[in-house]
Coordinates of C-alpha atoms and ligand atoms in Angstrom, one line a residue:
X1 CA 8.0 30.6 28.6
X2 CA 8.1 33.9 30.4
X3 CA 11.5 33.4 31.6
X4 CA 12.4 32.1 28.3
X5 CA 11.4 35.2 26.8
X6 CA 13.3 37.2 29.3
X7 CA 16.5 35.9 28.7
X8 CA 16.2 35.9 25.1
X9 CA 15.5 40.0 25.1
X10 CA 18.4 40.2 27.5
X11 CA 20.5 38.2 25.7
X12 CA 19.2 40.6 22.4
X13 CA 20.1 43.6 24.5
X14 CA 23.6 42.5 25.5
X15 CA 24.1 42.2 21.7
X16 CA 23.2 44.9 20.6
X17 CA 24.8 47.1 23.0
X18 CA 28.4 45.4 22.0
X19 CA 27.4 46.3 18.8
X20 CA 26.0 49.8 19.9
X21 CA 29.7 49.9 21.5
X22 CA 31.4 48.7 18.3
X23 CA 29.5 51.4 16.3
X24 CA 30.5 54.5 18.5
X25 CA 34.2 53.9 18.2
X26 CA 34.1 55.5 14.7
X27 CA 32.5 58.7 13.5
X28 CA 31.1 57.7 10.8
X29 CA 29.2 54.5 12.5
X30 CA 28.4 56.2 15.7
X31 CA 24.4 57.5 15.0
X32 CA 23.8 53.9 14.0
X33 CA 25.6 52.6 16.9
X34 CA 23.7 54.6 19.6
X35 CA 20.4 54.0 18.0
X36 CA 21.0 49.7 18.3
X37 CA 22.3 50.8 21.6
X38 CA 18.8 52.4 22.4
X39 CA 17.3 49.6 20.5
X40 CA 18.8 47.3 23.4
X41 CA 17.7 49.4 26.1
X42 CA 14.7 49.1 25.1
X43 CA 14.6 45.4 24.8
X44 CA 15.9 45.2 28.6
X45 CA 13.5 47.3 29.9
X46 CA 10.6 44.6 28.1
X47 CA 12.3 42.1 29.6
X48 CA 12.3 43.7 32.7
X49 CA 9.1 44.2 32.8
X50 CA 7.9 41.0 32.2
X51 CA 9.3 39.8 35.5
X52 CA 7.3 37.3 37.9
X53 CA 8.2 39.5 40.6
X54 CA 7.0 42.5 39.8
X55 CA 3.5 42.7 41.6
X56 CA 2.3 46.2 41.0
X57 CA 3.5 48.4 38.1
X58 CA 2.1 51.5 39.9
X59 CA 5.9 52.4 41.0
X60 CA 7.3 50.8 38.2
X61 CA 5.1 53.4 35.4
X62 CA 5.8 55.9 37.7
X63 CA 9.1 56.1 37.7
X64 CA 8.9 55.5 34.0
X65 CA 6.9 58.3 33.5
X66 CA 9.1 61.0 35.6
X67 CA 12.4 59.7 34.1
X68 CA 11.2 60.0 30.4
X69 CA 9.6 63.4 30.6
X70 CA 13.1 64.4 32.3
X71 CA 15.4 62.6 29.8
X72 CA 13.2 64.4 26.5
X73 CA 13.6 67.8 28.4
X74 CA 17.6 67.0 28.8
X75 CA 18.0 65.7 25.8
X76 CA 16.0 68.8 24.0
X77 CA 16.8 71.9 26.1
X78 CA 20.1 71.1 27.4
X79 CA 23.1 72.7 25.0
X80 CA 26.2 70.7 23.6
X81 CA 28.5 73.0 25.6
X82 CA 26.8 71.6 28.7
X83 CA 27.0 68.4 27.7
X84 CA 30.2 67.1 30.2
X85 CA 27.8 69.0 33.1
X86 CA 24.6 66.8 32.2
X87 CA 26.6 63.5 31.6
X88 CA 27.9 64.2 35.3
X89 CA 24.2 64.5 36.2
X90 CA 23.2 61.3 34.5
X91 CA 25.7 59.5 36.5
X92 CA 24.5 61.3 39.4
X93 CA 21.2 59.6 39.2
X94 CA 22.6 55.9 37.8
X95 CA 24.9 55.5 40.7
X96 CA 22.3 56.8 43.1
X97 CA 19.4 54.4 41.6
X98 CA 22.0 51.5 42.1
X99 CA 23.1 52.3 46.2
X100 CA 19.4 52.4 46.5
X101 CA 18.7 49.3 45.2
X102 CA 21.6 47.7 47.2
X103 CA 20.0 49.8 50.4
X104 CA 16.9 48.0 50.1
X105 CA 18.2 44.8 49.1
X106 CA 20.5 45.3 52.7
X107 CA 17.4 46.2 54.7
X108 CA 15.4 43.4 53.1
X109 CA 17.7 40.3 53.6
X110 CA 20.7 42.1 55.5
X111 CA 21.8 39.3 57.9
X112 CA 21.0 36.3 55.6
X113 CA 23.7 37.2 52.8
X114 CA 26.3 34.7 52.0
X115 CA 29.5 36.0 51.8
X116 CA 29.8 36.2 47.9
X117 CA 26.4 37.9 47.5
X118 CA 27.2 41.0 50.6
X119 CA 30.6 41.4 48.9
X120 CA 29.1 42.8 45.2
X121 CA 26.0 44.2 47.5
X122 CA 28.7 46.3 49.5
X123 CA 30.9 46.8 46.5
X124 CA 27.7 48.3 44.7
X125 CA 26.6 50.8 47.8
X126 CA 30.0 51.6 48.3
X127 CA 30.7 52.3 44.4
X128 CA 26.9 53.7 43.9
X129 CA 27.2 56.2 47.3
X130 CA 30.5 58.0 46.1
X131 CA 29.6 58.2 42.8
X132 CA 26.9 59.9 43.3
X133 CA 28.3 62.8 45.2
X134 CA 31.3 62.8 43.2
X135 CA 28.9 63.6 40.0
X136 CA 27.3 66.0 41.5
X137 CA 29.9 68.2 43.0
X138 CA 31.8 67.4 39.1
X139 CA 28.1 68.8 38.1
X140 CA 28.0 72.0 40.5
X141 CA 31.9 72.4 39.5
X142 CA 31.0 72.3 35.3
X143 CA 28.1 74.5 35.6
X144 CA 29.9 77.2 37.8
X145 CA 27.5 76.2 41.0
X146 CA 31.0 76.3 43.2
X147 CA 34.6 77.3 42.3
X148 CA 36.2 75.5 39.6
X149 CA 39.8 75.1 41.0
X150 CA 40.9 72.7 43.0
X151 CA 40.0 73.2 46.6
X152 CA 43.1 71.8 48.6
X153 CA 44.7 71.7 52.3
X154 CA 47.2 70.5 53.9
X155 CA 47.5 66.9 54.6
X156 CA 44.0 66.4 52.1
X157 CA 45.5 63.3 50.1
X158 CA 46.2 61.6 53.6
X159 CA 43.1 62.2 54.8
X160 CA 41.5 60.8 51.9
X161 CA 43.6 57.8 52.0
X162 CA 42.9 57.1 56.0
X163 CA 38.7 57.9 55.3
X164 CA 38.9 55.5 52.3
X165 CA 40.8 52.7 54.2
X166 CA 38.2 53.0 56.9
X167 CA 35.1 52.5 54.4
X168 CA 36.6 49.7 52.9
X169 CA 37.5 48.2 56.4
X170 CA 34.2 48.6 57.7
X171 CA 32.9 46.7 54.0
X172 CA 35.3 43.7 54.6
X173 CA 34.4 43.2 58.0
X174 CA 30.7 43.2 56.8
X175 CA 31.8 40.4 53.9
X176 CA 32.2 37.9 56.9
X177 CA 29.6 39.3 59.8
X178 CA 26.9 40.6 57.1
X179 CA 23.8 41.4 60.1
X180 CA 25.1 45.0 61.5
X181 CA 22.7 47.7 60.2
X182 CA 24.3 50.7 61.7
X183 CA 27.8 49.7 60.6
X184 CA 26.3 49.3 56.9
X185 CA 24.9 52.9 57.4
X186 CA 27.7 54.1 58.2
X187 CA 29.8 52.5 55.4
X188 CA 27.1 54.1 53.1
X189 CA 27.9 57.6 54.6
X190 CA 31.5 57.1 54.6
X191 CA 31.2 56.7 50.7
X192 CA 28.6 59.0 50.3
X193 CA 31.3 61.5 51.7
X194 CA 34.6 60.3 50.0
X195 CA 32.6 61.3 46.4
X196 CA 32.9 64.9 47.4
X197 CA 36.4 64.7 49.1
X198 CA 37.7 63.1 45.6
X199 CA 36.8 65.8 43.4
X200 CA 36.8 68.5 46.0
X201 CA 40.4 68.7 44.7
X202 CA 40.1 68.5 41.3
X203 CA 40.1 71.6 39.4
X204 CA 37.2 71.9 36.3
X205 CA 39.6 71.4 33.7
X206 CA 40.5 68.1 34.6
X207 CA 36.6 67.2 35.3
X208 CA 36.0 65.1 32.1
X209 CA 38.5 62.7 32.9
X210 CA 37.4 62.3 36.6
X211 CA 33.5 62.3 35.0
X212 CA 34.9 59.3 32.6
X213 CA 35.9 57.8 35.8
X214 CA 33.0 58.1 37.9
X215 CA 30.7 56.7 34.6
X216 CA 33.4 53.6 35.1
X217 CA 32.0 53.4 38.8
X218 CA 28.5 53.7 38.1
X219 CA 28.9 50.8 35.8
X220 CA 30.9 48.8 38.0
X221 CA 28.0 49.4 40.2
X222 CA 25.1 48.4 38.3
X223 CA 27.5 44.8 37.2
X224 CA 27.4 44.3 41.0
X225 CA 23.8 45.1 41.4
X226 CA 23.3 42.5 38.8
X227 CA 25.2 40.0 40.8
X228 CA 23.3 40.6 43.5
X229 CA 19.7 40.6 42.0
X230 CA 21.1 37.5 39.1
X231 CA 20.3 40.0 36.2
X232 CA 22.5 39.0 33.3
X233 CA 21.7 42.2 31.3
X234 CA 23.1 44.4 34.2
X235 CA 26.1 42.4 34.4
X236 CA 26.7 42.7 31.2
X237 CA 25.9 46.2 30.3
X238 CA 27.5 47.2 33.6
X239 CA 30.8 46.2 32.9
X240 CA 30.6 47.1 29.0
X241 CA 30.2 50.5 30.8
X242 CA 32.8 50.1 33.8
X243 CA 35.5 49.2 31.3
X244 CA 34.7 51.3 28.5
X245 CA 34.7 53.9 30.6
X246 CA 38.0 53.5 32.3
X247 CA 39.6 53.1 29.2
X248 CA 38.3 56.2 28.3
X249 CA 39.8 57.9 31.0
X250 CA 42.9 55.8 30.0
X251 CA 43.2 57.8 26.8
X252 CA 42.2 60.8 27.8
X253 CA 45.4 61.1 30.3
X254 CA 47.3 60.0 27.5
X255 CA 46.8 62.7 25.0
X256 CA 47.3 65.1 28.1
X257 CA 50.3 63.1 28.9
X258 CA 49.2 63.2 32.2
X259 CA 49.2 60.0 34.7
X260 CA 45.8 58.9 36.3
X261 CA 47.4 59.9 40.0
X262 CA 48.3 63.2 38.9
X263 CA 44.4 63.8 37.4
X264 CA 43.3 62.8 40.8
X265 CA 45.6 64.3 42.9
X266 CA 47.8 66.4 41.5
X267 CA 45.4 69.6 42.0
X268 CA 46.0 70.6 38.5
X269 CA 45.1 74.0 37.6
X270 CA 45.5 75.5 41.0
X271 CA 47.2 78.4 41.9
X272 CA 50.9 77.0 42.2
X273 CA 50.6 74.7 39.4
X274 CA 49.0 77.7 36.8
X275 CA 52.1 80.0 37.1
X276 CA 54.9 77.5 36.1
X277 CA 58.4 79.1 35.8
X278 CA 58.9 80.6 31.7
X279 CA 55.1 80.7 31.6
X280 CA 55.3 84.3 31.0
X281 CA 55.0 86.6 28.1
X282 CA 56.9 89.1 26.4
X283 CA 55.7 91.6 23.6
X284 CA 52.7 92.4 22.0
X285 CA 49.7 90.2 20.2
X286 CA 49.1 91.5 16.0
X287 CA 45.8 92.1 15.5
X288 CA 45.0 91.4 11.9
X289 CA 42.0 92.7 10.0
X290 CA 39.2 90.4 8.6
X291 CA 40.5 91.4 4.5
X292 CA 44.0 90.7 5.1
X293 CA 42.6 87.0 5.9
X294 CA 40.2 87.1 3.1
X295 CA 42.7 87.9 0.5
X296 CA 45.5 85.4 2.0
X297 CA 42.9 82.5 2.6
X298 CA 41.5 83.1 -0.8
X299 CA 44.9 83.0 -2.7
X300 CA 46.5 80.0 -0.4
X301 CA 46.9 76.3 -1.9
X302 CA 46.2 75.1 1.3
X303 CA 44.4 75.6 4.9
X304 CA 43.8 73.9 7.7
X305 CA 41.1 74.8 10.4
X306 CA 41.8 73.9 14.3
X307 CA 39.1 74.2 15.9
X308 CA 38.4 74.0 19.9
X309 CA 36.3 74.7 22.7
X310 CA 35.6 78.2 21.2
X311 CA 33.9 76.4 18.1
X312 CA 31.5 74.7 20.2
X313 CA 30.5 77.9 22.7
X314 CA 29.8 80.3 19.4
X315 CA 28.2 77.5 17.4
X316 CA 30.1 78.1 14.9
X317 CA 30.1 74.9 12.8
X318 CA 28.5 76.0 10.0
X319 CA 29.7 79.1 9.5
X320 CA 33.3 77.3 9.3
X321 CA 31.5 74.6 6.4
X322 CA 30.5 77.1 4.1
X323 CA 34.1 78.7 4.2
X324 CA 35.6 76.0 3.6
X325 CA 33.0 75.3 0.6
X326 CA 34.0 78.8 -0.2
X327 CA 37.8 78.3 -0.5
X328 CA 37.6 74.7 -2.1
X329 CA 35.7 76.3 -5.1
X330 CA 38.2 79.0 -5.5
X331 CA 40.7 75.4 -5.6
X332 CA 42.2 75.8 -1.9
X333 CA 43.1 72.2 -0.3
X334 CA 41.3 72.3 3.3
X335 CA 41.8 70.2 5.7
X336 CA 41.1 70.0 9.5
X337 CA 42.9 69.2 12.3
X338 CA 41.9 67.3 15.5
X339 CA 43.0 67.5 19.0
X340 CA 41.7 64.0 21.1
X341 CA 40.9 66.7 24.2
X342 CA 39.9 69.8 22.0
X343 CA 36.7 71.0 23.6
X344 CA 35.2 69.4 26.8
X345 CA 34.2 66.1 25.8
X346 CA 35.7 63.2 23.6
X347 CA 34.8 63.6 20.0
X348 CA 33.6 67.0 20.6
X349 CA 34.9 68.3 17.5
X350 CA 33.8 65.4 14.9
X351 CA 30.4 65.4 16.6
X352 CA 30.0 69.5 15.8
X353 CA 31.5 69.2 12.3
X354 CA 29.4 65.8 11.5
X355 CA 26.7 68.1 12.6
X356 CA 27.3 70.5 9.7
X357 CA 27.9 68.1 7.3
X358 CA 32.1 68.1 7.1
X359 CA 33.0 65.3 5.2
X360 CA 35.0 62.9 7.7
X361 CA 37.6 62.3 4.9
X362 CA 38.9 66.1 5.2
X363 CA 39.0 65.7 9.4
X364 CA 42.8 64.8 10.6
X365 CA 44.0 63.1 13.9
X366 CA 46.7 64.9 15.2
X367 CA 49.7 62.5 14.3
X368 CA 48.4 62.5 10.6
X369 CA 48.0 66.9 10.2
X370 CA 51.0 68.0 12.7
X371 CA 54.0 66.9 9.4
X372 CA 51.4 69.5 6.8
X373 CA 51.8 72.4 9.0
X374 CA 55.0 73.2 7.2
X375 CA 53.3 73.2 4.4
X376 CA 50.1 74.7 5.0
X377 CA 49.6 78.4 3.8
X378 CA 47.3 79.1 6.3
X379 CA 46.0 77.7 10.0
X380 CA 42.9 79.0 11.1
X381 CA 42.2 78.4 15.0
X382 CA 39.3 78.7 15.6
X383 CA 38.7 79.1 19.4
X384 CA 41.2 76.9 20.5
X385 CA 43.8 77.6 22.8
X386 CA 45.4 74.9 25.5
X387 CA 45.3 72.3 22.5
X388 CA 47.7 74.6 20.4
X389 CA 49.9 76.1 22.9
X390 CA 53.6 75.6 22.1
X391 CA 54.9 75.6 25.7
X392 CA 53.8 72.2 26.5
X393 CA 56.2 71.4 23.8
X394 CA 59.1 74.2 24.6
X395 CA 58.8 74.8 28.2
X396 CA 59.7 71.9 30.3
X397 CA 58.1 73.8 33.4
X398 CA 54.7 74.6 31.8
X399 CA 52.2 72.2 33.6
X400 CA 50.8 70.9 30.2
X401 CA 54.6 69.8 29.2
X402 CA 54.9 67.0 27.5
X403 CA 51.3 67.2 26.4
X404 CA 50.8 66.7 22.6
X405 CA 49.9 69.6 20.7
X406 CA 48.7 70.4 16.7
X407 CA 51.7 72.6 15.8
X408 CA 50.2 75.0 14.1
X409 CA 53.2 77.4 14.7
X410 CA 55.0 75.6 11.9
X411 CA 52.2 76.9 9.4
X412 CA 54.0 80.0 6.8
X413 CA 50.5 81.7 8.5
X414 CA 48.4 81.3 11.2
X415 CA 45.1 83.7 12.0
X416 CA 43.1 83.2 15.9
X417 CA 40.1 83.4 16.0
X418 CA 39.0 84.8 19.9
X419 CA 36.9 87.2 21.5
X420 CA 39.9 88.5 23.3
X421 CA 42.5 87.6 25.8
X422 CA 40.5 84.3 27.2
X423 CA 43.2 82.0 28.6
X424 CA 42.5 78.6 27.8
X425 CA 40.7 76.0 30.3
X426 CA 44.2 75.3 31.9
X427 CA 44.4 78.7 32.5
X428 CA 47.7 79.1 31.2
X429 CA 49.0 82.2 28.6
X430 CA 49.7 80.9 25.5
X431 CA 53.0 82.0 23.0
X432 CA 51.7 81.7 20.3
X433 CA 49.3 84.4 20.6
X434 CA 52.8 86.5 20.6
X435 CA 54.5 84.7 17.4
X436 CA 55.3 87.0 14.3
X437 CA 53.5 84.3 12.4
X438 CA 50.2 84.8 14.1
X439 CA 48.0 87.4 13.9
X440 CA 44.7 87.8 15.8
X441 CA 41.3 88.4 14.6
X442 CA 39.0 89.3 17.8
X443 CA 35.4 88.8 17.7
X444 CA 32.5 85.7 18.5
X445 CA 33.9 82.7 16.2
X446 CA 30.6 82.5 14.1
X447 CA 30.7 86.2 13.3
X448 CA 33.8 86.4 12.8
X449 CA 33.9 83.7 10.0
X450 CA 30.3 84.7 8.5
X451 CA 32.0 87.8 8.1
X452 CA 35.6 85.8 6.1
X453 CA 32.8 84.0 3.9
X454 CA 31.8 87.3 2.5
X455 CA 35.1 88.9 2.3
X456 CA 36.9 86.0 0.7
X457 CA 33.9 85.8 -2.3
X458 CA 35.0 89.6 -2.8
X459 CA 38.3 88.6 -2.8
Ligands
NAP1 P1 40.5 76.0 25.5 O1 41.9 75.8 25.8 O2 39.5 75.9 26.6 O3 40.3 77.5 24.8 C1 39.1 77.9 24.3 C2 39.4 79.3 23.7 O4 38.2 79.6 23.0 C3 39.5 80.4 24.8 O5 40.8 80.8 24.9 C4 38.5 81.5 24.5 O6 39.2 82.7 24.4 C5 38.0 81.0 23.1 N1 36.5 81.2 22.9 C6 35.5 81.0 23.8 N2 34.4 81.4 23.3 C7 34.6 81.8 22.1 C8 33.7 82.3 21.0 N3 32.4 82.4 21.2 N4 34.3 82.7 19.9 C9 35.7 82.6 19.7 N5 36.5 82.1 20.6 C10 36.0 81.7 21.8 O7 40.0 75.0 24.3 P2 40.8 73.9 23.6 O8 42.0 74.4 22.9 O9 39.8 73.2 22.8 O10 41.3 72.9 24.8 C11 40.5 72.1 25.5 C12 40.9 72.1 27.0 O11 40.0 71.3 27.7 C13 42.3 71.5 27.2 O12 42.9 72.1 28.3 C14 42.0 70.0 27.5 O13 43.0 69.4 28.2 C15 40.7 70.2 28.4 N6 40.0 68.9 28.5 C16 39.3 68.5 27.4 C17 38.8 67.2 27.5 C18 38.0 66.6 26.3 O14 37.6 65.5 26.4 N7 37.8 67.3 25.2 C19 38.9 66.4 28.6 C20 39.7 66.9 29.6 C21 40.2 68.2 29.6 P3 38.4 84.1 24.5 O15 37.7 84.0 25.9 O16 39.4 85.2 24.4 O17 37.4 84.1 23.4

């Protein structure tokens, strides 16, 4: 009966985190996707618990106990513009929890492991121990703990290559002769060690997609964990994670047009790969003043916002809702545009504007708003910078060639709204900040358009 009951609320689980999957694709279905996905969660961690071989809950509650009061405090205190550094930090702790479980399970049973079962136990360590240092450097790297550009020397990538190929020697050989503690040990350090060498040269900018990577890891992990404790739900879940995670990473390369081996290797964002040839600038930036923009966003037919990463650091999601409310009673047509990497995290952007209530019908991928520039009256960017800069689409030695942007140069007008002369997260200078069409209006994004609102109703 007990195990009967297990299976059914893993079973449950697995369910409803496909559907908890399903939901988050789309904005509009995500909230109800991640609450059936904590819905499952919960139904594992019941069925867990009702385990015959649990003997004392002491640990168990524990643990419990620690790990909730820590998840509410994250969850409460921590802001959305540190949310790629505390993601990094939850997969810190997942991949760590699963070496430590395939530690014990080694020191337990070590020399009695058939083949199949020592191959997803090593795989797990292995995955669990690099993964976990991998996280956390990507944490100390987001949160400005240690430099943010790629640390590189000669001969690193060979290095790499010759310390990997040793881990995963010593992890075959302990497939087929499964009894040698030290060796295991050492494996374990190996790994623990190739984390930080992996993103030691991989500069901050890039540190999503490595952190998308890593969550593919710690997945893979747990699914081997589950093979090697016969837990269906961590199977499941686990590779629902693994995959999901690397086609994340898949997509975020893409709209980069970058290739997964230049992300992990290419050092992006250092030094030499910052000052491309033709990256630099001639002439002068126009500032504008906050009532030219009010009277040419009041009287415009249409405007589109792009925001970016500078939306999310002033919080300045609202403010940009009520001007838009604004301007579509005085009968402007707004509309915004979407980058897939504005900001630091997938969906950055819908999640802020969902936040304040922007209709998703008036949010527009970048395929669908790039042929309305020509006919917008204004553009309004609104702390974005790499994901509008027209060099990656005119300079074919800019670093971010190639990379798709929204062209908001095409716009009859387009207003940036910065603090000052920020470069972008690539760190590159960006030409359109020096296009007759643009004009510059410095100040904090949220003051600066709590300040348009009132201006434009004078207007
Ligand atoms: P960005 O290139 O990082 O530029 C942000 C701009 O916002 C800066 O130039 C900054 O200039 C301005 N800013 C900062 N705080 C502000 C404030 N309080 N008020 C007004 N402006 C402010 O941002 P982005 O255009 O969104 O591009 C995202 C970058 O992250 C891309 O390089 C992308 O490849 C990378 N990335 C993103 C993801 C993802 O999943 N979203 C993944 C991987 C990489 P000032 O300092 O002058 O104000």
């Amino acid at each position: 009966m007990q195990t009967y009951f297990i299976e059914l609320s893993y079973l449950l689980a697995s369910i409803l985190f496909i559907l908890g999957l399903k939901g988050l694709s789309h904005p509009e279905t995500a909230k109800r996707g991640m609450h059936l996905a904590e819905f499952g969660m919960l139904m594992a961690i019941i069925g867990t618990l009702m385990h015959h071989q649990i003997v004392s809950y002491t640990w168990i509650l524990s643990g419990l106990a620690i790990g909730s009061v820590v998840g509410l405090a994250m969850g409460v205190w921590v802001p959305m513009t540190a949310m790629p550094q505390r993601t990094a930090l939850s997969h810190a702790f997942g991949a760590f929890a699963a070496a430590l479980v395939g530690i014990s399970e080694f020191y337990r049973v070590g020399g009695h492991l058939d083949t199949i079962t020592m191959g997803a136990l090593g795989f797990e360590v292995m995955l669990g121990a690099l993964t976990t240092t991998g996280s956390l450097l990507a944490f100390a790297k987001l949160q400005g703990l240690v430099r943010g550009t790629p640390m590189t020397y000669k001969g690193q990538n060979i290095f790499n290559m010759v310390l990997l190929a040793g881990t995963i020697g010593i992890f075959v050989y302990l497939i087929f002769v499964p009894g040698s503690m030290p060796l295991f040990f050492t494996m374990v350090g190996l790994a623990f060690i190739f984390g930080l060498l992996l993103v030691m040269p991989i500069g901050s900018a890039d540190m999503p997609v490595v952190m998308s990577l890593l969550n593919s890891y710690a997945g893979l992990a747990s699914a081997a964990t589950g093979f090697v404790l016969s837990n269906n739900v961590l199977i499941i879940a686990g590779t629902l994670d693994g995959f999901s995670g690397f086609i994340l990473s898949i997509l975020m390369c893409r709209a980069m047009n970058r290739s997964m081996t230049n992300v992990l290797f290419g050092a992006f964002g250092s030094a030499v790969t910052a000052a491309g040839p033709g990256s630099e600038q001639h002439g002068s930036m126009r500032e504008v003043s906050i009532d030219d923009i009010a009277v040419q966003l009041a009287y415009a037919s249409k405007v589109v916002f792009v925001p970016g990463y500078g939306l999310a650091t002033a919080q300045a999601q609202h403010a940009v809702r009520e001007l838009a409310d604004v301007l579509e009673k005085r009968g402007v047509t707004v509309k915004y545009g979407i980058h897939p990497v504005a900001g630091r995290m997938p969906g950055h952007m819908n999640v802020l504007l969902a936040e304040a209530n922007v209709p998703y019908s008036s949010l527009y991928e970048l395929e669908q708003i790039n042929p309305e520039f020509p006919s917008t009256d204004v553009t309004v960017v609104i702390g974005a910078n790499d994901v509008v800069n027209p060099d990656a689409r005119d300079n074919p030695n800019s670093p971010i060639a190639g990379m798709p942007i929204l062209e908001v140069d095409k716009a009859k007008s387009v207003v940036v709204l910065k603090r000052g002369q920020g470069k972008g997260f690539s760190g590159l200078e960006n030409p359109l900040f020096f296009k007759p069409v643009t004009g510059m209006l410095y100040g904090d994004a949220k003051d600066t358009l709590t300040r348009l609102v009132q201006a434009v109703q004078h207007a």
